[in-house]
Amino acid sequence: MRLEVTWNDERSELELEEGELSWGGAPEDGLQFPGLPPALAVARIRGGRLTLTPACALRVGGVLSPRHVERLVLPGEVVELDEGVRVVVPKVPDDGRETIGTAVVMSELLAGKPPRQPQQTRAAYFDCVAGVDLGAQLAVAYVDCVLGRGTDAQLRLRDPAVSRHHARLARDGKQWHLTPMPSTNGVYVNGQRLRGSHPLAAGDIVELGRTLLRFEPEAKAQEEYTVAAPQPAEQAPQPVEAPAVPVQPALSESAEPVEVTSTERLPSALPIERPSRRGWWILVPGTLAALSAAVAWLLLTRV
């Protein structure tokens, strides 16, 4: 697993293998930070996930995490070991998978299917970062639901320190509100005990009994994304005219060129100019004289 470490304003990257190791300033600590107390926390990397069990209260994701309680560190959260010493699990780039709506999540939960990963759903959800259900994801399939240990709770937790009906989660418009219900242990958000309805924001840590839940609201639906201006409708292709082709007239140099385009029909053959009839009257007398001579010759031969 890759970690980003900031120490005295110097940033570096570490690659850790799966297993367990202690973080602190002692030589025997697997990840040493000189100047820090020894065995400050125990880190476990399993299945690509990092959990941290601090020996004293540490701030994780901006919220104090109690000592000796294993805490799941989600991608993007900052672990503050000391002033100027921070460890971050880098976020995984979005893989572009298609998201689904709350109705689909609800139907799958009712069918007993395993909950989807956060990259695959538009529904709001809780990541369990500490407690009996560590690592579980609770998808919110109803706009009004109860968190608790009871069998009738829509978001059920196995923590024995959680009441049967511990808190109520409801959505008003686009805002989610968390309201504590009668409970011995109460409800805390980011370390502050709730006395009434409280709006939830992305990344808020909700504490119920010994369970810590990190809230993530639903992503924007596809129709809420900003889209580009509509493109003009495609027009039907127009016929492309062929370039004008000059055609020279046949047997006449004085005629003007004719411009023919592809939309006009070309003649099957070029026109042929007929000979002129001028001077036909000159041939008539000669023809008559020749006929007269032929008739006279025939009459003389019979005599």
JSON list of N, CA and C in Angstrom, two decimals, residues 91-140:
[
{"chain": "A", "resi": 91, "resn": "LYS", "atom": "N", "xyz": [-6.22, 8.87, -2.52]},
{"chain": "A", "resi": 91, "resn": "LYS", "atom": "CA", "xyz": [-7.51, 8.47, -3.10]},
{"chain": "A", "resi": 91, "resn": "LYS", "atom": "C", "xyz": [-7.28, 7.67, -4.38]},
{"chain": "A", "resi": 92, "resn": "VAL", "atom": "N", "xyz": [-8.18, 6.74, -4.62]},
{"chain": "A", "resi": 92, "resn": "VAL", "atom": "CA", "xyz": [-8.12, 5.94, -5.84]},
{"chain": "A", "resi": 92, "resn": "VAL", "atom": "C", "xyz": [-8.81, 6.72, -6.95]},
{"chain": "A", "resi": 93, "resn": "PRO", "atom": "N", "xyz": [-8.16, 6.88, -8.12]},
{"chain": "A", "resi": 93, "resn": "PRO", "atom": "CA", "xyz": [-8.82, 7.62, -9.21]},
{"chain": "A", "resi": 93, "resn": "PRO", "atom": "C", "xyz": [-10.14, 6.97, -9.60]},
{"chain": "A", "resi": 94, "resn": "ASP", "atom": "N", "xyz": [-11.09, 7.83, -10.02]},
{"chain": "A", "resi": 94, "resn": "ASP", "atom": "CA", "xyz": [-12.40, 7.34, -10.46]},
{"chain": "A", "resi": 94, "resn": "ASP", "atom": "C", "xyz": [-12.23, 6.48, -11.69]},
{"chain": "A", "resi": 95, "resn": "ASP", "atom": "N", "xyz": [-12.83, 5.27, -11.65]},
{"chain": "A", "resi": 95, "resn": "ASP", "atom": "CA", "xyz": [-12.69, 4.36, -12.79]},
{"chain": "A", "resi": 95, "resn": "ASP", "atom": "C", "xyz": [-13.78, 4.53, -13.82]},
{"chain": "A", "resi": 96, "resn": "GLY", "atom": "N", "xyz": [-14.68, 5.52, -13.61]},
{"chain": "A", "resi": 96, "resn": "GLY", "atom": "CA", "xyz": [-15.68, 5.82, -14.63]},
{"chain": "A", "resi": 96, "resn": "GLY", "atom": "C", "xyz": [-16.83, 4.84, -14.68]},
{"chain": "A", "resi": 97, "resn": "ARG", "atom": "N", "xyz": [-16.96, 4.00, -13.64]},
{"chain": "A", "resi": 97, "resn": "ARG", "atom": "CA", "xyz": [-18.07, 3.05, -13.68]},
{"chain": "A", "resi": 97, "resn": "ARG", "atom": "C", "xyz": [-19.39, 3.78, -13.58]},
{"chain": "A", "resi": 98, "resn": "GLU", "atom": "N", "xyz": [-20.40, 3.23, -14.21]},
{"chain": "A", "resi": 98, "resn": "GLU", "atom": "CA", "xyz": [-21.72, 3.84, -14.21]},
{"chain": "A", "resi": 98, "resn": "GLU", "atom": "C", "xyz": [-22.33, 3.74, -12.82]},
{"chain": "A", "resi": 99, "resn": "THR", "atom": "N", "xyz": [-22.97, 4.83, -12.36]},
{"chain": "A", "resi": 99, "resn": "THR", "atom": "CA", "xyz": [-23.59, 4.85, -11.06]},
{"chain": "A", "resi": 99, "resn": "THR", "atom": "C", "xyz": [-25.05, 4.44, -11.17]},
{"chain": "A", "resi": 100, "resn": "ILE", "atom": "N", "xyz": [-25.61, 4.04, -10.02]},
{"chain": "A", "resi": 100, "resn": "ILE", "atom": "CA", "xyz": [-27.01, 3.64, -10.00]},
{"chain": "A", "resi": 100, "resn": "ILE", "atom": "C", "xyz": [-27.74, 4.45, -8.94]},
{"chain": "A", "resi": 101, "resn": "GLY", "atom": "N", "xyz": [-29.07, 4.42, -8.99]},
{"chain": "A", "resi": 101, "resn": "GLY", "atom": "CA", "xyz": [-29.87, 5.23, -8.09]},
{"chain": "A", "resi": 101, "resn": "GLY", "atom": "C", "xyz": [-30.25, 4.51, -6.81]},
{"chain": "A", "resi": 102, "resn": "THR", "atom": "N", "xyz": [-30.94, 5.27, -5.93]},
{"chain": "A", "resi": 102, "resn": "THR", "atom": "CA", "xyz": [-31.32, 4.74, -4.63]},
{"chain": "A", "resi": 102, "resn": "THR", "atom": "C", "xyz": [-32.31, 3.60, -4.74]},
{"chain": "A", "resi": 103, "resn": "ALA", "atom": "N", "xyz": [-33.22, 3.66, -5.72]},
{"chain": "A", "resi": 103, "resn": "ALA", "atom": "CA", "xyz": [-34.23, 2.61, -5.86]},
{"chain": "A", "resi": 103, "resn": "ALA", "atom": "C", "xyz": [-33.59, 1.26, -6.12]},
{"chain": "A", "resi": 104, "resn": "VAL", "atom": "N", "xyz": [-32.53, 1.25, -6.93]},
{"chain": "A", "resi": 104, "resn": "VAL", "atom": "CA", "xyz": [-31.84, -0.01, -7.23]},
{"chain": "A", "resi": 104, "resn": "VAL", "atom": "C", "xyz": [-31.13, -0.52, -5.99]},
{"chain": "A", "resi": 105, "resn": "VAL", "atom": "N", "xyz": [-30.51, 0.38, -5.24]},
{"chain": "A", "resi": 105, "resn": "VAL", "atom": "CA", "xyz": [-29.83, -0.03, -4.00]},
{"chain": "A", "resi": 105, "resn": "VAL", "atom": "C", "xyz": [-30.84, -0.65, -3.04]},
{"chain": "A", "resi": 106, "resn": "MET", "atom": "N", "xyz": [-32.01, -0.02, -2.91]},
{"chain": "A", "resi": 106, "resn": "MET", "atom": "CA", "xyz": [-33.02, -0.53, -1.98]},
{"chain": "A", "resi": 106, "resn": "MET", "atom": "C", "xyz": [-33.49, -1.91, -2.39]},
{"chain": "A", "resi": 107, "resn": "SER", "atom": "N", "xyz": [-33.76, -2.10, -3.68]},
{"chain": "A", "resi": 107, "resn": "SER", "atom": "CA", "xyz": [-34.25, -3.40, -4.14]},
{"chain": "A", "resi": 107, "resn": "SER", "atom": "C", "xyz": [-33.20, -4.48, -3.93]},
{"chain": "A", "resi": 108, "resn": "GLU", "atom": "N", "xyz": [-31.92, -4.14, -4.13]},
{"chain": "A", "resi": 108, "resn": "GLU", "atom": "CA", "xyz": [-30.86, -5.14, -3.93]},
{"chain": "A", "resi": 108, "resn": "GLU", "atom": "C", "xyz": [-30.70, -5.48, -2.45]},
{"chain": "A", "resi": 109, "resn": "LEU", "atom": "N", "xyz": [-30.84, -4.48, -1.59]},
{"chain": "A", "resi": 109, "resn": "LEU", "atom": "CA", "xyz": [-30.74, -4.76, -0.16]},
{"chain": "A", "resi": 109, "resn": "LEU", "atom": "C", "xyz": [-31.90, -5.65, 0.30]},
{"chain": "A", "resi": 110, "resn": "LEU", "atom": "N", "xyz": [-33.11, -5.39, -0.19]},
{"chain": "A", "resi": 110, "resn": "LEU", "atom": "CA", "xyz": [-34.26, -6.22, 0.17]},
{"chain": "A", "resi": 110, "resn": "LEU", "atom": "C", "xyz": [-34.10, -7.64, -0.34]},
{"chain": "A", "resi": 111, "resn": "ALA", "atom": "N", "xyz": [-33.37, -7.78, -1.47]},
{"chain": "A", "resi": 111, "resn": "ALA", "atom": "CA", "xyz": [-33.15, -9.12, -2.04]},
{"chain": "A", "resi": 111, "resn": "ALA", "atom": "C", "xyz": [-32.00, -9.85, -1.36]},
{"chain": "A", "resi": 112, "resn": "GLY", "atom": "N", "xyz": [-31.34, -9.19, -0.40]},
{"chain": "A", "resi": 112, "resn": "GLY", "atom": "CA", "xyz": [-30.26, -9.83, 0.33]},
{"chain": "A", "resi": 112, "resn": "GLY", "atom": "C", "xyz": [-28.92, -9.79, -0.37]},
{"chain": "A", "resi": 113, "resn": "LYS", "atom": "N", "xyz": [-28.79, -8.95, -1.39]},
{"chain": "A", "resi": 113, "resn": "LYS", "atom": "CA", "xyz": [-27.52, -8.86, -2.10]},
{"chain": "A", "resi": 113, "resn": "LYS", "atom": "C", "xyz": [-26.53, -8.01, -1.29]},
{"chain": "A", "resi": 114, "resn": "PRO", "atom": "N", "xyz": [-25.23, -8.25, -1.44]},
{"chain": "A", "resi": 114, "resn": "PRO", "atom": "CA", "xyz": [-24.24, -7.47, -0.68]},
{"chain": "A", "resi": 114, "resn": "PRO", "atom": "C", "xyz": [-24.27, -6.02, -1.11]},
{"chain": "A", "resi": 115, "resn": "PRO", "atom": "N", "xyz": [-23.98, -5.08, -0.20]},
{"chain": "A", "resi": 115, "resn": "PRO", "atom": "CA", "xyz": [-23.99, -3.66, -0.55]},
{"chain": "A", "resi": 115, "resn": "PRO", "atom": "C", "xyz": [-22.92, -3.34, -1.59]},
{"chain": "A", "resi": 116, "resn": "ARG", "atom": "N", "xyz": [-23.22, -2.35, -2.41]},
{"chain": "A", "resi": 116, "resn": "ARG", "atom": "CA", "xyz": [-22.29, -1.94, -3.46]},
{"chain": "A", "resi": 116, "resn": "ARG", "atom": "C", "xyz": [-21.19, -1.05, -2.89]},
{"chain": "A", "resi": 117, "resn": "GLN", "atom": "N", "xyz": [-20.11, -0.95, -3.65]},
{"chain": "A", "resi": 117, "resn": "GLN", "atom": "CA", "xyz": [-19.02, -0.06, -3.27]},
{"chain": "A", "resi": 117, "resn": "GLN", "atom": "C", "xyz": [-19.43, 1.38, -3.56]},
{"chain": "A", "resi": 118, "resn": "PRO", "atom": "N", "xyz": [-18.84, 2.36, -2.85]},
{"chain": "A", "resi": 118, "resn": "PRO", "atom": "CA", "xyz": [-19.28, 3.75, -3.01]},
{"chain": "A", "resi": 118, "resn": "PRO", "atom": "C", "xyz": [-19.11, 4.28, -4.42]},
{"chain": "A", "resi": 119, "resn": "GLN", "atom": "N", "xyz": [-18.15, 3.75, -5.22]},
{"chain": "A", "resi": 119, "resn": "GLN", "atom": "CA", "xyz": [-17.97, 4.26, -6.57]},
{"chain": "A", "resi": 119, "resn": "GLN", "atom": "C", "xyz": [-19.11, 3.83, -7.48]},
{"chain": "A", "resi": 120, "resn": "GLN", "atom": "N", "xyz": [-19.95, 2.90, -7.03]},
{"chain": "A", "resi": 120, "resn": "GLN", "atom": "CA", "xyz": [-20.97, 2.33, -7.89]},
{"chain": "A", "resi": 120, "resn": "GLN", "atom": "C", "xyz": [-22.37, 2.82, -7.57]},
{"chain": "A", "resi": 121, "resn": "THR", "atom": "N", "xyz": [-22.54, 3.66, -6.58]},
{"chain": "A", "resi": 121, "resn": "THR", "atom": "CA", "xyz": [-23.87, 4.03, -6.17]},
{"chain": "A", "resi": 121, "resn": "THR", "atom": "C", "xyz": [-24.01, 5.54, -6.02]},
{"chain": "A", "resi": 122, "resn": "ARG", "atom": "N", "xyz": [-25.21, 6.05, -6.34]},
{"chain": "A", "resi": 122, "resn": "ARG", "atom": "CA", "xyz": [-25.51, 7.46, -6.11]},
{"chain": "A", "resi": 122, "resn": "ARG", "atom": "C", "xyz": [-26.19, 7.64, -4.76]},
{"chain": "A", "resi": 123, "resn": "ALA", "atom": "N", "xyz": [-26.55, 6.56, -4.08]},
{"chain": "A", "resi": 123, "resn": "ALA", "atom": "CA", "xyz": [-27.23, 6.66, -2.79]},
{"chain": "A", "resi": 123, "resn": "ALA", "atom": "C", "xyz": [-26.26, 7.14, -1.72]},
{"chain": "A", "resi": 124, "resn": "ALA", "atom": "N", "xyz": [-26.83, 7.81, -0.69]},
{"chain": "A", "resi": 124, "resn": "ALA", "atom": "CA", "xyz": [-26.00, 8.17, 0.46]},
{"chain": "A", "resi": 124, "resn": "ALA", "atom": "C", "xyz": [-25.60, 6.89, 1.19]},
{"chain": "A", "resi": 125, "resn": "TYR", "atom": "N", "xyz": [-24.50, 6.94, 1.92]},
{"chain": "A", "resi": 125, "resn": "TYR", "atom": "CA", "xyz": [-24.04, 5.74, 2.62]},
{"chain": "A", "resi": 125, "resn": "TYR", "atom": "C", "xyz": [-23.16, 6.12, 3.80]},
{"chain": "A", "resi": 126, "resn": "PHE", "atom": "N", "xyz": [-23.00, 5.16, 4.70]},
{"chain": "A", "resi": 126, "resn": "PHE", "atom": "CA", "xyz": [-22.09, 5.27, 5.83]},
{"chain": "A", "resi": 126, "resn": "PHE", "atom": "C", "xyz": [-20.99, 4.23, 5.66]},
{"chain": "A", "resi": 127, "resn": "ASP", "atom": "N", "xyz": [-19.76, 4.65, 5.90]},
{"chain": "A", "resi": 127, "resn": "ASP", "atom": "CA", "xyz": [-18.64, 3.72, 6.01]},
{"chain": "A", "resi": 127, "resn": "ASP", "atom": "C", "xyz": [-18.37, 3.50, 7.50]},
{"chain": "A", "resi": 128, "resn": "CYS", "atom": "N", "xyz": [-18.39, 2.25, 7.93]},
{"chain": "A", "resi": 128, "resn": "CYS", "atom": "CA", "xyz": [-18.09, 1.95, 9.32]},
{"chain": "A", "resi": 128, "resn": "CYS", "atom": "C", "xyz": [-16.57, 1.93, 9.49]},
{"chain": "A", "resi": 129, "resn": "VAL", "atom": "N", "xyz": [-16.04, 2.92, 10.22]},
{"chain": "A", "resi": 129, "resn": "VAL", "atom": "CA", "xyz": [-14.58, 3.05, 10.35]},
{"chain": "A", "resi": 129, "resn": "VAL", "atom": "C", "xyz": [-14.10, 2.55, 11.71]},
{"chain": "A", "resi": 130, "resn": "ALA", "atom": "N", "xyz": [-15.00, 2.21, 12.60]},
{"chain": "A", "resi": 130, "resn": "ALA", "atom": "CA", "xyz": [-14.62, 1.65, 13.89]},
{"chain": "A", "resi": 130, "resn": "ALA", "atom": "C", "xyz": [-15.82, 0.93, 14.48]},
{"chain": "A", "resi": 131, "resn": "GLY", "atom": "N", "xyz": [-15.54, -0.18, 15.18]},
{"chain": "A", "resi": 131, "resn": "GLY", "atom": "CA", "xyz": [-16.61, -0.92, 15.81]},
{"chain": "A", "resi": 131, "resn": "GLY", "atom": "C", "xyz": [-16.72, -2.34, 15.31]},
{"chain": "A", "resi": 132, "resn": "VAL", "atom": "N", "xyz": [-17.78, -3.03, 15.72]},
{"chain": "A", "resi": 132, "resn": "VAL", "atom": "CA", "xyz": [-17.98, -4.42, 15.35]},
{"chain": "A", "resi": 132, "resn": "VAL", "atom": "C", "xyz": [-18.11, -4.58, 13.84]},
{"chain": "A", "resi": 133, "resn": "ASP", "atom": "N", "xyz": [-18.74, -3.63, 13.20]},
{"chain": "A", "resi": 133, "resn": "ASP", "atom": "CA", "xyz": [-18.97, -3.70, 11.75]},
{"chain": "A", "resi": 133, "resn": "ASP", "atom": "C", "xyz": [-17.89, -2.97, 10.95]},
{"chain": "A", "resi": 134, "resn": "LEU", "atom": "N", "xyz": [-16.67, -2.96, 11.48]},
{"chain": "A", "resi": 134, "resn": "LEU", "atom": "CA", "xyz": [-15.56, -2.26, 10.82]},
{"chain": "A", "resi": 134, "resn": "LEU", "atom": "C", "xyz": [-15.42, -2.69, 9.36]},
{"chain": "A", "resi": 135, "resn": "GLY", "atom": "N", "xyz": [-15.36, -1.72, 8.47]},
{"chain": "A", "resi": 135, "resn": "GLY", "atom": "CA", "xyz": [-15.18, -1.99, 7.04]},
{"chain": "A", "resi": 135, "resn": "GLY", "atom": "C", "xyz": [-16.46, -2.15, 6.26]},
{"chain": "A", "resi": 136, "resn": "ALA", "atom": "N", "xyz": [-17.60, -2.26, 6.97]},
{"chain": "A", "resi": 136, "resn": "ALA", "atom": "CA", "xyz": [-18.88, -2.41, 6.28]},
{"chain": "A", "resi": 136, "resn": "ALA", "atom": "C", "xyz": [-19.35, -1.08, 5.72]},
{"chain": "A", "resi": 137, "resn": "GLN", "atom": "N", "xyz": [-20.16, -1.15, 4.69]},
{"chain": "A", "resi": 137, "resn": "GLN", "atom": "CA", "xyz": [-20.76, 0.04, 4.10]},
{"chain": "A", "resi": 137, "resn": "GLN", "atom": "C", "xyz": [-22.27, -0.09, 4.19]},
{"chain": "A", "resi": 138, "resn": "LEU", "atom": "N", "xyz": [-22.92, 0.92, 4.72]},
{"chain": "A", "resi": 138, "resn": "LEU", "atom": "CA", "xyz": [-24.37, 0.92, 4.91]},
{"chain": "A", "resi": 138, "resn": "LEU", "atom": "C", "xyz": [-24.98, 1.91, 3.93]},
{"chain": "A", "resi": 139, "resn": "ALA", "atom": "N", "xyz": [-25.64, 1.39, 2.90]},
{"chain": "A", "resi": 139, "resn": "ALA", "atom": "CA", "xyz": [-26.28, 2.25, 1.91]},
{"chain": "A", "resi": 139, "resn": "ALA", "atom": "C", "xyz": [-27.63, 2.72, 2.45]},
{"chain": "A", "resi": 140, "resn": "VAL", "atom": "N", "xyz": [-27.93, 4.00, 2.29]},
{"chain": "A", "resi": 140, "resn": "VAL", "atom": "CA", "xyz": [-29.18, 4.58, 2.77]},
{"chain": "A", "resi": 140, "resn": "VAL", "atom": "C", "xyz": [-30.20, 4.47, 1.65]}
]
